[in-house]
mmCIF file of C-alpha atoms and ligand atoms in Angstrom:
data_model
loop_
_atom_site.group_PDB
_atom_site.id
_atom_site.type_symbol
_atom_site.label_atom_id
_atom_site.label_comp_id
_atom_site.label_asym_id
_atom_site.label_seq_id
_atom_site.Cartn_x
_atom_site.Cartn_y
_atom_site.Cartn_z
ATOM 1 C CA MET A 750 23.860 -0.657 1.630
ATOM 2 C CA GLU A 751 26.765 1.060 3.418
ATOM 3 C CA LYS A 752 26.053 4.350 1.631
ATOM 4 C CA ILE A 753 22.496 4.374 3.027
ATOM 5 C CA LYS A 754 23.940 4.701 6.524
ATOM 6 C CA THR A 755 25.353 8.105 5.538
ATOM 7 C CA TYR A 756 21.911 9.555 4.686
ATOM 8 C CA PRO A 757 19.989 11.710 7.177
ATOM 9 C CA GLN A 758 18.466 9.322 9.664
ATOM 10 C CA HIS A 759 15.904 9.121 12.417
ATOM 11 C CA THR A 760 15.679 6.408 15.047
ATOM 12 C CA CYS A 761 12.134 5.942 16.340
ATOM 13 C CA SER A 762 12.116 6.266 20.119
ATOM 14 C CA TRP A 763 8.541 4.915 20.401
ATOM 15 C CA LEU A 764 9.939 1.707 18.870
ATOM 16 C CA LYS A 765 12.573 1.630 21.635
ATOM 17 C CA GLY A 766 15.280 2.769 19.237
ATOM 18 C CA ARG A 767 15.080 -0.496 17.288
ATOM 19 C CA PHE A 768 13.883 1.012 14.003
ATOM 20 C CA THR A 769 15.699 3.598 11.906
ATOM 21 C CA LEU A 770 14.412 5.509 8.925
ATOM 22 C CA TYR A 771 16.681 7.107 6.311
ATOM 23 C CA LYS A 772 15.868 10.153 4.235
ATOM 24 C CA TYR A 773 16.499 9.789 0.536
ATOM 25 C CA GLN A 774 15.072 12.072 -2.162
ATOM 26 C CA GLU A 775 12.811 13.814 0.367
ATOM 27 C CA ALA A 776 11.178 10.569 1.562
ATOM 28 C CA TRP A 777 11.800 8.400 4.621
ATOM 29 C CA ASN A 778 12.364 4.698 4.247
ATOM 30 C CA HIS A 779 13.987 1.831 6.106
ATOM 31 C CA GLU A 780 17.220 0.288 4.949
ATOM 32 C CA ASP A 781 15.807 -2.847 3.344
ATOM 33 C CA TRP A 782 13.249 -1.110 1.132
ATOM 34 C CA LEU A 783 15.583 1.782 0.417
ATOM 35 C CA ASP A 784 18.188 -0.606 -0.888
ATOM 36 C CA GLY A 785 15.504 -2.099 -3.194
ATOM 37 C CA GLU A 786 14.325 1.362 -4.182
ATOM 38 C CA ILE A 787 17.785 2.423 -5.343
ATOM 39 C CA PHE A 788 18.278 -0.889 -7.166
ATOM 40 C CA ALA A 789 14.910 -0.468 -8.921
ATOM 41 C CA GLN A 790 15.729 3.132 -9.844
ATOM 42 C CA GLN A 791 18.953 1.942 -11.463
ATOM 43 C CA ASN A 792 17.633 -1.189 -13.165
ATOM 44 C CA PHE A 793 13.882 -1.271 -13.674
ATOM 45 C CA ILE A 794 12.582 -0.845 -17.202
ATOM 46 C CA ALA A 795 8.815 -0.530 -17.473
ATOM 47 C CA HIS A 796 7.061 -2.892 -19.865
ATOM 48 C CA PRO A 797 3.992 -2.106 -21.990
ATOM 49 C CA ASN A 798 1.964 -4.707 -20.055
ATOM 50 C CA ASP A 799 2.700 -3.070 -16.707
ATOM 51 C CA VAL A 800 0.066 -1.731 -14.361
ATOM 52 C CA PHE A 801 1.385 -0.191 -11.155
ATOM 53 C CA LEU A 802 -0.523 -0.476 -7.887
ATOM 54 C CA CYS A 803 0.753 2.356 -5.726
ATOM 55 C CA SER A 804 -0.058 3.220 -2.151
ATOM 56 C CA TYR A 805 1.135 4.742 1.040
ATOM 57 C CA PRO A 806 1.573 1.830 3.542
ATOM 58 C CA LYS A 807 -1.533 0.781 5.514
ATOM 59 C CA SER A 808 -3.915 2.361 3.008
ATOM 60 C CA GLY A 809 -5.517 -0.767 1.531
ATOM 61 C CA THR A 810 -2.630 -2.329 -0.401
ATOM 62 C CA THR A 811 -3.403 -5.924 0.607
ATOM 63 C CA TRP A 812 -7.009 -5.538 -0.494
ATOM 64 C CA LEU A 813 -6.098 -3.836 -3.800
ATOM 65 C CA LYS A 814 -3.552 -6.552 -4.560
ATOM 66 C CA ALA A 815 -6.073 -9.303 -3.862
ATOM 67 C CA LEU A 816 -8.776 -7.683 -5.995
ATOM 68 C CA THR A 817 -6.427 -6.957 -8.886
ATOM 69 C CA PHE A 818 -5.017 -10.477 -8.811
ATOM 70 C CA ALA A 819 -8.520 -11.990 -8.761
ATOM 71 C CA ILE A 820 -9.578 -9.747 -11.674
ATOM 72 C CA VAL A 821 -6.596 -10.540 -13.896
ATOM 73 C CA THR A 822 -6.634 -14.287 -13.203
ATOM 74 C CA ARG A 823 -10.406 -14.853 -13.340
ATOM 75 C CA GLU A 824 -10.280 -16.787 -16.618
ATOM 76 C CA LYS A 825 -7.934 -19.310 -15.045
ATOM 77 C CA PHE A 826 -9.247 -19.499 -11.479
ATOM 78 C CA ASP A 827 -12.532 -19.028 -9.682
ATOM 79 C CA GLU A 828 -13.358 -18.494 -6.010
ATOM 80 C CA SER A 829 -12.743 -22.155 -5.201
ATOM 81 C CA THR A 830 -9.411 -22.514 -6.990
ATOM 82 C CA SER A 831 -7.814 -19.073 -6.647
ATOM 83 C CA PRO A 832 -4.204 -19.018 -5.412
ATOM 84 C CA LEU A 833 -5.455 -16.328 -3.019
ATOM 85 C CA LEU A 834 -6.890 -19.155 -0.913
ATOM 86 C CA LYS A 835 -3.393 -20.427 -0.231
ATOM 87 C CA THR A 836 -1.160 -17.387 -0.730
ATOM 88 C CA LEU A 837 -0.872 -13.999 0.957
ATOM 89 C CA PRO A 838 -1.963 -11.309 -1.560
ATOM 90 C CA HIS A 839 1.478 -9.738 -1.163
ATOM 91 C CA ARG A 840 2.990 -12.887 -2.684
ATOM 92 C CA CYS A 841 0.522 -12.929 -5.568
ATOM 93 C CA ILE A 842 1.516 -9.471 -6.819
ATOM 94 C CA PRO A 843 5.235 -8.576 -6.724
ATOM 95 C CA PHE A 844 6.613 -5.578 -4.852
ATOM 96 C CA LEU A 845 8.949 -3.346 -6.865
ATOM 97 C CA GLU A 846 11.265 -2.637 -3.930
ATOM 98 C CA LYS A 847 11.867 -6.362 -3.274
ATOM 99 C CA ASP A 848 10.861 -8.521 -6.241
ATOM 100 C CA LEU A 849 12.644 -7.064 -9.244
ATOM 101 C CA VAL A 850 13.923 -10.426 -10.461
ATOM 102 C CA ARG A 851 10.417 -11.893 -10.459
ATOM 103 C CA ILE A 852 9.038 -8.851 -12.264
ATOM 104 C CA GLU A 853 11.717 -9.123 -14.932
ATOM 105 C CA GLU A 854 10.864 -12.823 -15.394
ATOM 106 C CA SER A 855 7.233 -11.961 -16.055
ATOM 107 C CA HIS A 856 8.354 -9.237 -18.480
ATOM 108 C CA LYS A 857 10.412 -11.829 -20.361
ATOM 109 C CA ASN A 858 7.383 -14.127 -20.638
ATOM 110 C CA SER A 859 5.201 -11.149 -21.582
ATOM 111 C CA SER A 860 2.786 -12.310 -18.897
ATOM 112 C CA PHE A 861 0.475 -9.714 -17.396
ATOM 113 C CA LEU A 862 1.339 -9.223 -13.757
ATOM 114 C CA PRO A 863 0.668 -5.903 -12.063
ATOM 115 C CA VAL A 864 3.430 -4.488 -9.878
ATOM 116 C CA ASN A 865 2.988 -2.927 -6.441
ATOM 117 C CA THR A 866 5.079 -0.188 -4.903
ATOM 118 C CA HIS A 867 5.067 2.056 -1.845
ATOM 119 C CA LEU A 868 7.494 4.529 -3.445
ATOM 120 C CA GLN A 869 6.605 8.189 -3.638
ATOM 121 C CA TYR A 870 5.890 9.330 -7.198
ATOM 122 C CA ASN A 871 9.132 11.292 -7.552
ATOM 123 C CA SER A 872 11.139 8.272 -6.406
ATOM 124 C CA LEU A 873 9.719 5.906 -9.027
ATOM 125 C CA PRO A 874 12.226 4.595 -11.570
ATOM 126 C CA GLU A 875 12.563 7.042 -14.466
ATOM 127 C CA SER A 876 11.104 4.560 -16.934
ATOM 128 C CA ILE A 877 7.830 4.453 -14.992
ATOM 129 C CA ILE A 878 7.595 8.223 -14.805
ATOM 130 C CA THR A 879 8.299 8.742 -18.495
ATOM 131 C CA SER A 880 6.118 5.861 -19.739
ATOM 132 C CA ASN A 881 2.373 6.093 -20.035
ATOM 133 C CA TYR A 882 1.591 2.760 -18.369
ATOM 134 C CA LYS A 883 -1.288 2.743 -15.956
ATOM 135 C CA ILE A 884 -1.132 3.658 -12.298
ATOM 136 C CA VAL A 885 -3.782 2.718 -9.730
ATOM 137 C CA TYR A 886 -3.413 4.685 -6.519
ATOM 138 C CA ILE A 887 -5.272 3.728 -3.347
ATOM 139 C CA TYR A 888 -5.486 6.121 -0.415
ATOM 140 C CA ARG A 889 -7.138 6.109 2.985
ATOM 141 C CA ASN A 890 -8.085 8.657 5.604
ATOM 142 C CA MET A 891 -5.067 9.849 7.541
ATOM 143 C CA LYS A 892 -6.339 9.082 11.034
ATOM 144 C CA ASP A 893 -6.990 5.391 10.331
ATOM 145 C CA VAL A 894 -3.653 5.145 8.521
ATOM 146 C CA ILE A 895 -1.872 6.467 11.617
ATOM 147 C CA VAL A 896 -3.574 3.888 13.860
ATOM 148 C CA SER A 897 -2.958 1.045 11.417
ATOM 149 C CA TYR A 898 0.694 2.057 10.982
ATOM 150 C CA TYR A 899 1.181 2.290 14.746
ATOM 151 C CA HIS A 900 -0.091 -1.252 15.325
ATOM 152 C CA PHE A 901 1.777 -2.792 12.411
ATOM 153 C CA MET A 902 5.119 -1.195 13.305
ATOM 154 C CA LYS A 903 4.762 -2.006 16.970
ATOM 155 C CA GLU A 904 3.980 -5.647 16.176
ATOM 156 C CA ILE A 905 6.875 -6.134 13.806
ATOM 157 C CA VAL A 906 9.491 -4.243 15.811
ATOM 158 C CA ILE A 907 8.626 -4.619 19.511
ATOM 159 C CA PRO A 908 5.810 -7.226 19.667
ATOM 160 C CA MET A 909 6.054 -7.988 23.365
ATOM 161 C CA GLU A 910 6.360 -4.410 24.570
ATOM 162 C CA ASN A 911 4.246 -1.310 24.893
ATOM 163 C CA ALA A 912 4.666 1.587 22.507
ATOM 164 C CA SER A 913 3.544 5.157 23.037
ATOM 165 C CA PHE A 914 0.756 6.068 20.616
ATOM 166 C CA GLU A 915 1.349 9.764 21.374
ATOM 167 C CA GLU A 916 4.967 9.573 20.256
ATOM 168 C CA ALA A 917 4.077 7.574 17.158
ATOM 169 C CA PHE A 918 1.381 10.128 16.355
ATOM 170 C CA ASP A 919 3.739 13.107 16.741
ATOM 171 C CA GLU A 920 6.374 11.518 14.557
ATOM 172 C CA PHE A 921 3.830 10.724 11.839
ATOM 173 C CA CYS A 922 2.530 14.307 11.909
ATOM 174 C CA GLU A 923 6.096 15.578 11.552
ATOM 175 C CA GLY A 924 6.220 13.600 8.318
ATOM 176 C CA ILE A 925 8.561 10.921 9.655
ATOM 177 C CA SER A 926 7.156 7.497 8.762
ATOM 178 C CA SER A 927 7.936 4.717 6.295
ATOM 179 C CA CYS A 928 7.567 6.191 2.791
ATOM 180 C CA GLY A 929 6.446 9.448 4.388
ATOM 181 C CA PRO A 930 5.551 12.165 4.645
ATOM 182 C CA TYR A 931 2.082 10.696 4.132
ATOM 183 C CA TRP A 932 0.791 13.923 2.470
ATOM 184 C CA ASP A 933 3.716 14.146 0.046
ATOM 185 C CA HIS A 934 2.984 10.578 -1.016
ATOM 186 C CA ILE A 935 -0.602 11.321 -1.979
ATOM 187 C CA LEU A 936 0.155 14.763 -3.395
ATOM 188 C CA GLY A 937 2.966 13.442 -5.608
ATOM 189 C CA TYR A 938 0.614 11.070 -7.451
ATOM 190 C CA TRP A 939 -2.225 13.578 -7.426
ATOM 191 C CA LYS A 940 -0.088 16.336 -8.976
ATOM 192 C CA ALA A 941 1.247 13.937 -11.619
ATOM 193 C CA SER A 942 -2.325 12.976 -12.487
ATOM 194 C CA LEU A 943 -3.261 16.572 -13.318
ATOM 195 C CA SER A 944 -1.247 16.614 -16.528
ATOM 196 C CA ARG A 945 -2.032 12.997 -17.479
ATOM 197 C CA PRO A 946 -5.415 12.138 -15.924
ATOM 198 C CA LYS A 947 -6.047 9.092 -18.141
ATOM 199 C CA ARG A 948 -2.974 7.408 -16.764
ATOM 200 C CA PHE A 949 -4.264 7.332 -13.195
ATOM 201 C CA LEU A 950 -7.104 5.705 -11.296
ATOM 202 C CA PHE A 951 -7.561 6.946 -7.732
ATOM 203 C CA LEU A 952 -9.418 4.643 -5.383
ATOM 204 C CA LYS A 953 -10.349 5.563 -1.864
ATOM 205 C CA TYR A 954 -10.383 2.797 0.747
ATOM 206 C CA GLU A 955 -13.539 4.107 2.429
ATOM 207 C CA ASP A 956 -15.389 4.434 -0.915
ATOM 208 C CA MET A 957 -14.437 0.898 -1.826
ATOM 209 C CA LYS A 958 -15.958 -0.346 1.394
ATOM 210 C CA GLU A 959 -19.112 1.626 0.806
ATOM 211 C CA ASP A 960 -19.556 0.579 -2.809
ATOM 212 C CA PRO A 961 -17.250 -2.288 -3.701
ATOM 213 C CA THR A 962 -19.143 -3.268 -6.860
ATOM 214 C CA SER A 963 -18.723 -0.036 -8.795
ATOM 215 C CA ASN A 964 -15.157 0.388 -7.598
ATOM 216 C CA VAL A 965 -14.183 -3.142 -8.650
ATOM 217 C CA LYS A 966 -15.796 -2.486 -12.033
ATOM 218 C CA ARG A 967 -13.817 0.755 -12.376
ATOM 219 C CA LEU A 968 -10.634 -1.075 -11.460
ATOM 220 C CA ALA A 969 -11.249 -3.868 -13.974
ATOM 221 C CA GLU A 970 -12.074 -1.418 -16.755
ATOM 222 C CA PHE A 971 -9.071 0.742 -16.010
ATOM 223 C CA ILE A 972 -6.608 -2.135 -16.134
ATOM 224 C CA GLY A 973 -8.100 -3.316 -19.413
ATOM 225 C CA ARG A 974 -10.003 -6.316 -18.058
ATOM 226 C CA PRO A 975 -13.625 -5.117 -18.002
ATOM 227 C CA PHE A 976 -16.333 -7.558 -16.953
ATOM 228 C CA THR A 977 -18.580 -8.840 -19.726
ATOM 229 C CA ILE A 978 -22.376 -8.762 -19.439
ATOM 230 C CA GLU A 979 -22.295 -12.558 -19.088
ATOM 231 C CA GLU A 980 -19.847 -12.255 -16.197
ATOM 232 C CA GLU A 981 -21.996 -9.653 -14.521
ATOM 233 C CA LYS A 982 -25.030 -11.905 -14.880
ATOM 234 C CA ALA A 983 -23.042 -14.795 -13.410
ATOM 235 C CA ASN A 984 -22.189 -12.614 -10.353
ATOM 236 C CA VAL A 985 -18.465 -12.779 -11.048
ATOM 237 C CA ILE A 986 -17.937 -9.324 -9.520
ATOM 238 C CA GLU A 987 -19.686 -10.275 -6.282
ATOM 239 C CA LYS A 988 -17.724 -13.529 -6.121
ATOM 240 C CA ILE A 989 -14.446 -11.622 -6.444
ATOM 241 C CA ILE A 990 -15.528 -9.166 -3.766
ATOM 242 C CA THR A 991 -16.400 -12.003 -1.394
ATOM 243 C CA LEU A 992 -13.168 -13.861 -2.131
ATOM 244 C CA CYS A 993 -11.109 -10.722 -1.397
ATOM 245 C CA SER A 994 -13.122 -9.538 1.582
ATOM 246 C CA PHE A 995 -11.399 -8.984 4.877
ATOM 247 C CA GLU A 996 -13.686 -11.572 6.483
ATOM 248 C CA ASN A 997 -12.681 -14.225 3.985
ATOM 249 C CA LEU A 998 -8.962 -13.505 3.632
ATOM 250 C CA SER A 999 -8.299 -12.933 7.327
ATOM 251 C CA ASN A 1000 -9.833 -16.330 8.169
ATOM 252 C CA LEU A 1001 -7.774 -18.374 5.745
ATOM 253 C CA ASP A 1002 -5.157 -20.633 7.305
ATOM 254 C CA VAL A 1003 -2.395 -19.112 5.212
ATOM 255 C CA ASN A 1004 -3.197 -15.644 6.486
ATOM 256 C CA LYS A 1005 -3.674 -16.736 10.082
ATOM 257 C CA SER A 1006 -0.473 -18.685 10.470
ATOM 258 C CA GLY A 1007 1.970 -18.130 7.594
ATOM 259 C CA LYS A 1008 4.880 -15.742 7.279
ATOM 260 C CA HIS A 1009 5.665 -13.276 4.491
ATOM 261 C CA ARG A 1010 9.179 -13.800 3.077
ATOM 262 C CA PRO A 1011 9.939 -16.584 5.568
ATOM 263 C CA GLU A 1012 13.518 -16.798 4.263
ATOM 264 C CA GLU A 1013 14.296 -13.372 5.751
ATOM 265 C CA CYS A 1014 15.312 -12.852 9.366
ATOM 266 C CA ASN A 1015 12.725 -10.075 9.726
ATOM 267 C CA ALA A 1016 9.877 -12.074 8.127
ATOM 268 C CA VAL A 1017 6.455 -10.612 8.927
ATOM 269 C CA GLU A 1018 3.573 -12.797 10.108
ATOM 270 C CA ASN A 1019 0.795 -12.779 7.500
ATOM 271 C CA ARG A 1020 -1.857 -12.124 10.138
ATOM 272 C CA LEU A 1021 -0.382 -8.653 10.712
ATOM 273 C CA PHE A 1022 -1.671 -7.526 7.323
ATOM 274 C CA PHE A 1023 -5.201 -8.216 8.590
ATOM 275 C CA ARG A 1024 -6.032 -6.329 11.776
ATOM 276 C CA LYS A 1025 -9.555 -4.866 12.023
ATOM 277 C CA ALA A 1026 -10.273 -3.177 8.691
ATOM 278 C CA LYS A 1027 -12.731 -0.870 10.439
ATOM 279 C CA ASP A 1028 -13.338 2.699 9.343
ATOM 280 C CA GLY A 1029 -13.014 5.116 12.230
ATOM 281 C CA ASP A 1030 -10.928 2.934 14.554
ATOM 282 C CA TRP A 1031 -8.975 6.165 15.181
ATOM 283 C CA LYS A 1032 -11.813 7.265 17.471
ATOM 284 C CA ASN A 1033 -10.512 4.735 20.002
ATOM 285 C CA TYR A 1034 -7.078 6.378 20.058
ATOM 286 C CA PHE A 1035 -7.289 10.094 19.275
ATOM 287 C CA THR A 1036 -7.637 12.820 21.879
ATOM 288 C CA GLN A 1037 -9.468 16.025 20.916
ATOM 289 C CA GLU A 1038 -6.092 17.720 20.536
ATOM 290 C CA MET A 1039 -4.948 15.035 18.099
ATOM 291 C CA ILE A 1040 -8.127 15.378 16.043
ATOM 292 C CA GLU A 1041 -7.588 19.124 15.749
ATOM 293 C CA LYS A 1042 -3.927 18.721 14.829
ATOM 294 C CA VAL A 1043 -4.621 16.230 12.041
ATOM 295 C CA ASP A 1044 -7.606 18.166 10.699
ATOM 296 C CA LYS A 1045 -5.464 21.298 10.517
ATOM 297 C CA LEU A 1046 -2.683 19.412 8.739
ATOM 298 C CA ILE A 1047 -5.147 17.945 6.249
ATOM 299 C CA ASP A 1048 -6.616 21.369 5.513
ATOM 300 C CA GLU A 1049 -3.163 22.839 5.013
ATOM 301 C CA LYS A 1050 -1.808 20.062 2.841
ATOM 302 C CA PHE A 1051 -4.848 18.957 0.840
ATOM 303 C CA GLY A 1052 -7.045 22.080 0.878
ATOM 304 C CA VAL A 1053 -6.962 22.804 -2.840
ATOM 305 C CA THR A 1054 -7.017 19.204 -4.044
ATOM 306 C CA GLY A 1055 -10.562 18.215 -3.273
ATOM 307 C CA LEU A 1056 -9.234 14.944 -1.816
ATOM 308 C CA VAL A 1057 -11.125 14.025 1.360
ATOM 309 C CA LEU A 1058 -8.796 12.550 3.947
ATOM 310 C CA LYS A 1059 -10.564 13.236 7.215
HETATM 311 P P1 PAP B 1413 0.573 -2.754 3.818
HETATM 312 O O1 PAP B 1413 0.934 -1.383 3.393
HETATM 313 O O2 PAP B 1413 1.441 -3.278 4.933
HETATM 314 O O3 PAP B 1413 0.434 -3.705 2.693
HETATM 315 P P2 PAP B 1413 -2.231 -2.317 3.787
HETATM 316 O O4 PAP B 1413 -2.802 -3.544 3.219
HETATM 317 O O5 PAP B 1413 -2.084 -1.138 2.896
HETATM 318 O O6 PAP B 1413 -0.865 -2.629 4.511
HETATM 319 O O7 PAP B 1413 -3.116 -1.837 5.017
HETATM 320 C C1 PAP B 1413 -3.487 -2.700 6.039
HETATM 321 C C2 PAP B 1413 -4.900 -2.321 6.430
HETATM 322 O O8 PAP B 1413 -5.822 -2.882 5.476
HETATM 323 C C3 PAP B 1413 -5.264 -2.918 7.783
HETATM 324 O O9 PAP B 1413 -6.139 -1.971 8.369
HETATM 325 P P3 PAP B 1413 -6.332 -1.841 9.953
HETATM 326 O O10 PAP B 1413 -4.998 -1.818 10.589
HETATM 327 O O11 PAP B 1413 -7.091 -0.570 10.142
HETATM 328 O O12 PAP B 1413 -7.148 -3.023 10.356
HETATM 329 C C4 PAP B 1413 -5.954 -4.204 7.367
HETATM 330 O O13 PAP B 1413 -6.802 -4.723 8.362
HETATM 331 C C5 PAP B 1413 -6.724 -3.737 6.145
HETATM 332 N N1 PAP B 1413 -7.089 -4.836 5.244
HETATM 333 C C6 PAP B 1413 -6.362 -5.941 4.963
HETATM 334 N N2 PAP B 1413 -7.019 -6.714 4.095
HETATM 335 C C7 PAP B 1413 -8.185 -6.100 3.815
HETATM 336 C C8 PAP B 1413 -9.304 -6.442 2.995
HETATM 337 N N3 PAP B 1413 -9.329 -7.562 2.305
HETATM 338 N N4 PAP B 1413 -10.336 -5.572 2.941
HETATM 339 C C9 PAP B 1413 -10.319 -4.412 3.651
HETATM 340 N N5 PAP B 1413 -9.293 -4.047 4.448
HETATM 341 C C10 PAP B 1413 -8.240 -4.881 4.543
#
């Protein structure tokens, strides 16, 4: 922990100086997750059953975790008995940076439990990089990520105060944000996928909203749990989509009133993982100048990739 304080650091003025990011291996992170990142890099050994759910923060992680959990537990639970009705999706699927002990327990029992991480590709523990175990990567258009990140950070750091969106925006576009730069995060996984395409499934938040059925089918197939014809006939896919929908999850008592990691002094209220889930909310925040700046950045960073992030 003490060593982290010696890394290059940035204190976010739009969060009234109450939040500091540290730069480690070319990525920015806050102390708590960075501590877990270094611990995971030193100790985590990937297991043949592992599937990694990777994302830049605020890109659809909660949704992907819920869907994946519902897919892998569907033989045990249905939409009326799923633990998702009583548990935040973040508790259902462990987070590499914080839940290493739990992940190791499930490895010992050889139980199949996907693992989530916000780490950049190059910061993943060596045993993930060198193994061939599957990686699902979800990404979302940059403008909505900026707005979502702004609200989430403001709420957890300075809930009762105003925060400048302009300053938050500028910082994000400079590449300074949790797990940022945002573009390096996406490009790291994308570049890795070029040499091993079968190892990766890329899902786009906006595409999932537009066509959840085919994307949930792709996800289930990729993680080795394809739906049978009987399940399709019994509308299992639609039931999973409804169970994991924003409308359903955000209205559950657990997600309206509970806290994530209540034992910690900086526990986050579950409701903060469910804000609006609207595509294009950025239009309510961006000036014309901001639109042009982000579009230019996207062209510069993602031009050759074919990834659509506008
Ligand atoms: P995290 O990185 O903190 O886990 P993440 O789940 O990736 O956050 O992103 C949160 C966004 O997903 C929020 O978007 P918004 O701020 O634009 O509203 C949140 O509302 C949205 N979200 C949460 N659950 C769902 C869901 N079930 N379906 C679609 N979007 C969702």
